[in-house]
Coordinates of C-alpha atoms in Angstrom, one line a residue:
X179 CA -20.8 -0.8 5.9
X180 CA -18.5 1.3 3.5
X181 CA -19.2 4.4 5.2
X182 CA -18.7 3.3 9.1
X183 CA -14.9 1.6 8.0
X184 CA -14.2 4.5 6.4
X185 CA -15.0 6.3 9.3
X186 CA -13.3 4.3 11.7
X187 CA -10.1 4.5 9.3
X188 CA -10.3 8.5 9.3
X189 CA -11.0 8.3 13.4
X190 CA -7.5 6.4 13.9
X191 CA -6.2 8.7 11.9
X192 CA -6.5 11.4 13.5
X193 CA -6.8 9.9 16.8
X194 CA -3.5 8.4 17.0
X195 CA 0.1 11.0 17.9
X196 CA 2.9 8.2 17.2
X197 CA 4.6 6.4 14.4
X198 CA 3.0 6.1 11.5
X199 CA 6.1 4.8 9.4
X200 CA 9.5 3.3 10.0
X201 CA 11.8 3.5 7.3
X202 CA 16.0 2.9 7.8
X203 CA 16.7 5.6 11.1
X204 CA 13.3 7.5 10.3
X205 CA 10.1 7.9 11.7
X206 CA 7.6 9.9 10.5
X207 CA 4.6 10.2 12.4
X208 CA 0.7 10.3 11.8
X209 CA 0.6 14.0 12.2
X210 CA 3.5 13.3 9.1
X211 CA 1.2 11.4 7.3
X212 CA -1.7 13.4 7.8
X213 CA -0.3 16.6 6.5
X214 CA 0.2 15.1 3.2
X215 CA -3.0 12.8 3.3
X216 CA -5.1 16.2 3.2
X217 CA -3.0 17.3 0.3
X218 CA -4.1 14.4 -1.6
X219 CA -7.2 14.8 -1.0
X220 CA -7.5 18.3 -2.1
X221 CA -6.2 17.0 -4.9
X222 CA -8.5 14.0 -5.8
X223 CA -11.7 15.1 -4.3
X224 CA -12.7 16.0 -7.9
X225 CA -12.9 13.4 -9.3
X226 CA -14.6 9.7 -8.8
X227 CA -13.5 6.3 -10.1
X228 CA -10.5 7.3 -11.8
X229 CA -7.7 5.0 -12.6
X230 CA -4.8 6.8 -10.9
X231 CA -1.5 4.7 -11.4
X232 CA 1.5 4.8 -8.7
X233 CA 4.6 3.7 -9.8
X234 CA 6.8 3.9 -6.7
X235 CA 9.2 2.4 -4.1
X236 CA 7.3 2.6 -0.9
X237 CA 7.3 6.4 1.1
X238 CA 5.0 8.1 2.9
X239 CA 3.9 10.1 0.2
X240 CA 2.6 6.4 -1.2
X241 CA 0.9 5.5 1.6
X242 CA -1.5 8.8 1.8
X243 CA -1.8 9.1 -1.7
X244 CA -3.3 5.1 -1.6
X245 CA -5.6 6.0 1.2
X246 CA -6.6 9.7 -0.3
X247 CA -7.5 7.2 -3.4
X248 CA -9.3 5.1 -1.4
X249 CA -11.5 7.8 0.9
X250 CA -12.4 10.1 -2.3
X251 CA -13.7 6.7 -4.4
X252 CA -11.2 6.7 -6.8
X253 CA -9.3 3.7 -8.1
X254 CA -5.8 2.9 -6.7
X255 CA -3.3 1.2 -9.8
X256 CA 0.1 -0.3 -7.9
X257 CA 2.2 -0.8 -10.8
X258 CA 6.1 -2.3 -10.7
X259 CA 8.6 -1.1 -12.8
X260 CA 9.7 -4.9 -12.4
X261 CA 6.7 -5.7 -15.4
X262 CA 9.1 -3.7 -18.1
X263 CA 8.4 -1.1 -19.7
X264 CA 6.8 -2.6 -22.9
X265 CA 4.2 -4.0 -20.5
X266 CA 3.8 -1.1 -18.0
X267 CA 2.8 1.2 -21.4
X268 CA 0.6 -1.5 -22.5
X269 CA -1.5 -1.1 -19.6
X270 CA -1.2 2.2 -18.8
X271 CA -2.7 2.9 -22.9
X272 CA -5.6 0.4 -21.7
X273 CA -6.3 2.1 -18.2
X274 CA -6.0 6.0 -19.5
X275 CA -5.1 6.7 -16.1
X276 CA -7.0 10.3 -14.6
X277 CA -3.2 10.7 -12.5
X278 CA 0.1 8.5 -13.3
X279 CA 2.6 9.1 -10.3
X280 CA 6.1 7.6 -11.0
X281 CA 8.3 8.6 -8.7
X282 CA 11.3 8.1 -10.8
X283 CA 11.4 4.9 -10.6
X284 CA 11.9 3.7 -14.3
X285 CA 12.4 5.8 -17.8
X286 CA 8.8 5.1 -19.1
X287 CA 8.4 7.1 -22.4
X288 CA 5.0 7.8 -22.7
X289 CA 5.3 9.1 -25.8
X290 CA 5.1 5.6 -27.0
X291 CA 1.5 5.4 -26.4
X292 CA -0.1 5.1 -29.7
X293 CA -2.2 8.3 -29.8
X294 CA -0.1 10.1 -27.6
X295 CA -3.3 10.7 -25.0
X296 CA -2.5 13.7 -22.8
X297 CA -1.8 12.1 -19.0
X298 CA -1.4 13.4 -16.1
X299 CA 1.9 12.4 -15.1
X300 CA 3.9 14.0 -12.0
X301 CA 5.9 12.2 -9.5
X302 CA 4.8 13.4 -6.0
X303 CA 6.6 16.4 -5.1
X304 CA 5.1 17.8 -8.1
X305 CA 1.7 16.4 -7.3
X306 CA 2.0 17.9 -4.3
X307 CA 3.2 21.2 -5.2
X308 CA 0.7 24.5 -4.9
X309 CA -1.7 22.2 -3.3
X310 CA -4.2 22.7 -0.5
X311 CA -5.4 21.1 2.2
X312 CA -8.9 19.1 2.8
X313 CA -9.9 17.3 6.0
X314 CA -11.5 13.6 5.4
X315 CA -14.4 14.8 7.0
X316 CA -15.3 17.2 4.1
X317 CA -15.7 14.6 1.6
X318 CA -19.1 14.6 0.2
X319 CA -18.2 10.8 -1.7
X320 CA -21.4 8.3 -2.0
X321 CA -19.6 4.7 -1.9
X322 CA -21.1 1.8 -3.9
X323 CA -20.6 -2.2 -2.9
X324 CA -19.7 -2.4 -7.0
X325 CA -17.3 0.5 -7.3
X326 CA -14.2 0.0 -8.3
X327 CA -11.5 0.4 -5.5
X328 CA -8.5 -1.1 -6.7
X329 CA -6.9 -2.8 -9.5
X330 CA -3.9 -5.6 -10.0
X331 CA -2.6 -6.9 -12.8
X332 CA -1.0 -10.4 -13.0
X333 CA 2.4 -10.5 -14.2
X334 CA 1.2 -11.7 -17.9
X335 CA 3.0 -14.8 -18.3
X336 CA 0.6 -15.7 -20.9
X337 CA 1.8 -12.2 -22.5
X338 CA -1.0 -10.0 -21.6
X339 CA -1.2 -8.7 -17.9
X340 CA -4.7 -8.9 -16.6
X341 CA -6.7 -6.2 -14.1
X342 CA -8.1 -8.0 -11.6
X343 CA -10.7 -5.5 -10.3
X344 CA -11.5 -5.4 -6.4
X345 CA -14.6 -3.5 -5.6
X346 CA -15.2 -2.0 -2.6
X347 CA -17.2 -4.0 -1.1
X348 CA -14.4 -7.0 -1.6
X349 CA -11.6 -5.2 0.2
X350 CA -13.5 -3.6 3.4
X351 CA -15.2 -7.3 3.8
X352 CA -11.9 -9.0 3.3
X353 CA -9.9 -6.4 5.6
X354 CA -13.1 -6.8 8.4
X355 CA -12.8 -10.2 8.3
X356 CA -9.4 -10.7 9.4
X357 CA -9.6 -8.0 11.9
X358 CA -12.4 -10.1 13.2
X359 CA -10.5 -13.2 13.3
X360 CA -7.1 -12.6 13.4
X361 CA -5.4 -11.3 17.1
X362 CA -2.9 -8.7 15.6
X363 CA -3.1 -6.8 19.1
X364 CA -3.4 -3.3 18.2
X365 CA -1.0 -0.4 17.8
X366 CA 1.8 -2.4 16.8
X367 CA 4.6 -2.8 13.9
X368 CA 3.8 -4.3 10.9
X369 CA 6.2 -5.3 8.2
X370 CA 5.8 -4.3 4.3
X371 CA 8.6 -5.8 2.7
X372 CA 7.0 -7.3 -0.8
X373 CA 6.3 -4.7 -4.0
X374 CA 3.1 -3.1 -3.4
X375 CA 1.9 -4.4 -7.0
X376 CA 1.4 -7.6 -5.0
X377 CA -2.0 -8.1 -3.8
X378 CA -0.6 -9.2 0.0
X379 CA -0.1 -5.1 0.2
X380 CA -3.9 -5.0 1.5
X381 CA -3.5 -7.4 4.4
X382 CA -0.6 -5.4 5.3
X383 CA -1.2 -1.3 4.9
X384 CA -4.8 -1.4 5.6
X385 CA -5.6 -3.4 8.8
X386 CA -2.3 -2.2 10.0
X387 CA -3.9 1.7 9.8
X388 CA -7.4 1.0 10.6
X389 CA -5.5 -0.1 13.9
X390 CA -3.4 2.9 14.3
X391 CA -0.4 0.4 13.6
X392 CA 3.5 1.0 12.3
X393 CA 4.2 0.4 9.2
X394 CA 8.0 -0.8 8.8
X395 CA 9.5 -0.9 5.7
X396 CA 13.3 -1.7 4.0
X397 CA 15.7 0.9 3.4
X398 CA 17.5 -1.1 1.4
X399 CA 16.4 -4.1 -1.6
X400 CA 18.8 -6.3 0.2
X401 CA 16.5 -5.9 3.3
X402 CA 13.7 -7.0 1.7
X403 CA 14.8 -10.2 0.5
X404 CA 16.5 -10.8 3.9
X405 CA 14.7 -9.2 6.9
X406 CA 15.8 -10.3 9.4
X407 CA 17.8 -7.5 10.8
X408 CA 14.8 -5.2 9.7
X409 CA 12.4 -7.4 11.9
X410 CA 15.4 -7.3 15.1
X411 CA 15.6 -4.1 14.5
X412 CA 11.9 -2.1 14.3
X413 CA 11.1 -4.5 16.8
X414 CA 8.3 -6.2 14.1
X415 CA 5.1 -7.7 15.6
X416 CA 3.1 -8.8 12.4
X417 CA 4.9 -10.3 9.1
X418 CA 2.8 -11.0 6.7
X419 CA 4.9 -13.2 3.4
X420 CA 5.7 -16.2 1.6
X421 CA 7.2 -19.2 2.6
X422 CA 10.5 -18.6 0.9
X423 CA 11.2 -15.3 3.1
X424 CA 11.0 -17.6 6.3
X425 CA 13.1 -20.1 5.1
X426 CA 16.0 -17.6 3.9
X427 CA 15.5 -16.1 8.0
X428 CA 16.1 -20.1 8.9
X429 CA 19.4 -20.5 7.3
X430 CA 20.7 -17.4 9.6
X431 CA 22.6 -18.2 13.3
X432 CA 20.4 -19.3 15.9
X433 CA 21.6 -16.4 18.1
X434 CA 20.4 -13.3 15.2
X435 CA 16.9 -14.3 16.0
X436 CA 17.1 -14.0 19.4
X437 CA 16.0 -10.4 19.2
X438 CA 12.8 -11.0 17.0
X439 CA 9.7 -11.1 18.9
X440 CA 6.6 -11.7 16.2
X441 CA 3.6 -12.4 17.4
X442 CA 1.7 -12.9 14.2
X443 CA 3.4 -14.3 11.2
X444 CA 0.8 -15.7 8.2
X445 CA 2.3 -16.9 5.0
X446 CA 0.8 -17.2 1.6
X447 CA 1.0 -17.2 -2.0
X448 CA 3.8 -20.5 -2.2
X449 CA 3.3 -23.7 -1.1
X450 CA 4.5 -23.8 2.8
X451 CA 6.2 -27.4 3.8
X452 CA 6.1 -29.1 6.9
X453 CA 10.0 -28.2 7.9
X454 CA 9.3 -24.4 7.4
X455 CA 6.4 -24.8 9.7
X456 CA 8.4 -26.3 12.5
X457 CA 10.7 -23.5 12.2

């Protein structure tokens, strides 16, 4: 089961010639994304069930280091600057992490680790840098139901923030399933607007790719609490979010939705009341 998703994922792949991501006026495309994918690859094909922790806003470089984490059985951390940094070192010191990328995205001093434990900490370009190239189907990986694949941690509103571990098994039959049942019709955009420390990221990223889909994402934080213009304007088929994104999109003018043309909107994660479904 592992085996044949992963080789349908690596067949789209580099199967498909159009956009891979949408981002402000850029595209990048899946030749793009595959240039960088195989650079990743290289560089994690060593090593199996590692913790590697990404601290990032979302790029392309993001998105093929999370699948080159996925393909080469290692084990993909999304971490938000949003936790602080008192909690972010806290679980960092309890992961020891094989790679921590953080793209610049908050002053983490990981001196403050009790122990000062040598990490591997680059941000991508310097990941990336003096690296070489390895094609998915090189992988010699054996994939177990139980391994790891992926951990989120809760916020920690009762102080400590918890890893909730997905195996692989959880994630490929959760991702199947709602290919399965759920008409996305293929090749088309998807919206990623919500931090990818959020578990919703997997509904969005991976059946959106194992479909040869668009990714769309916000050039902007405004965009993302308000994207409506961002679904008008990448022409957005699938939004997947919570009720509270919908009802700031109702309070807009009737006439700025006219150019939005979803055709598969699931929300989750808040409770969803009976006007915002008749919107």
């Amino acid at each position: 089961m592992i085996e044949k998703f992963y080789e349908k994922l690596i067949k789209v792949i580099y199967e498909q010639h159009g956009t891979f991501l949408k981002c402000g006026s850029e595209d990048f495309s899946y030749k793009d994304f595959r240039n960088i994918l195989e650079r990743f690859l290289w560089k994690f094909s060593k090593r199996r069930q590692k913790p590697i922790v990404i601290i990032s806003d979302k790029c392309l470089e993001m998105y093929a280091a999370i699948i080159a984490i996925l393909l080469t059985n290692n084990i993909w951390v999304p971490l938000s600057p949003k936790m602080g940094n008192k909690r972010l070192l806290n679980i960092i010191k309890r992961l020891e992490p094989e790679y921590i990328i953080d793209n610049n995205e908050c002053n983490l001093k990981y001196s403050d680790i009790e122990g000062e434990k040598a990490f591997n900490i680059s941000n991508f370009s310097g990941l990336l840098a003096n690296s070489r190239k390895m094609r998915p189907h090189s992988l010699k990986v054996d994939y177990s139901f139980l391994d790891t694949s992926m951990i989120y941690f809760t916020s920690g509103s009762t102080g400590t923030p918890k890893g909730v571990l997905i195996t692989q098994q959880s994630y490929i039959t959760n991702v199947s399933d709602m290919l399965r049942i759920i008409n996305y019709r293929s090749n088309k955009v998807f919206a990623d607007i919500h931090d990818t420390s959020f578990v919703i990221s997997i509904p969005v990223i991976l059946p959106c790719i194992v479909q040869g889909g668009t990714i769309s994402i916000p050039s902007n934080p405004l965009e993302a609490i308000y994207p409506l213009d961002l679904l008008s304007r990448h022409k957005i088929s699938c939004l997947i979010t919570v009720p509270s994104v919908i009802e700031r999109i109702k309070l807009s003018q009737q006439e700025n939705l006219e150019n939005v043309n979803l055709e598969c909107l699931i929300v989750c994660g808040e409770p969803c009341h009976i006007s915002t479904m008749k919107f």
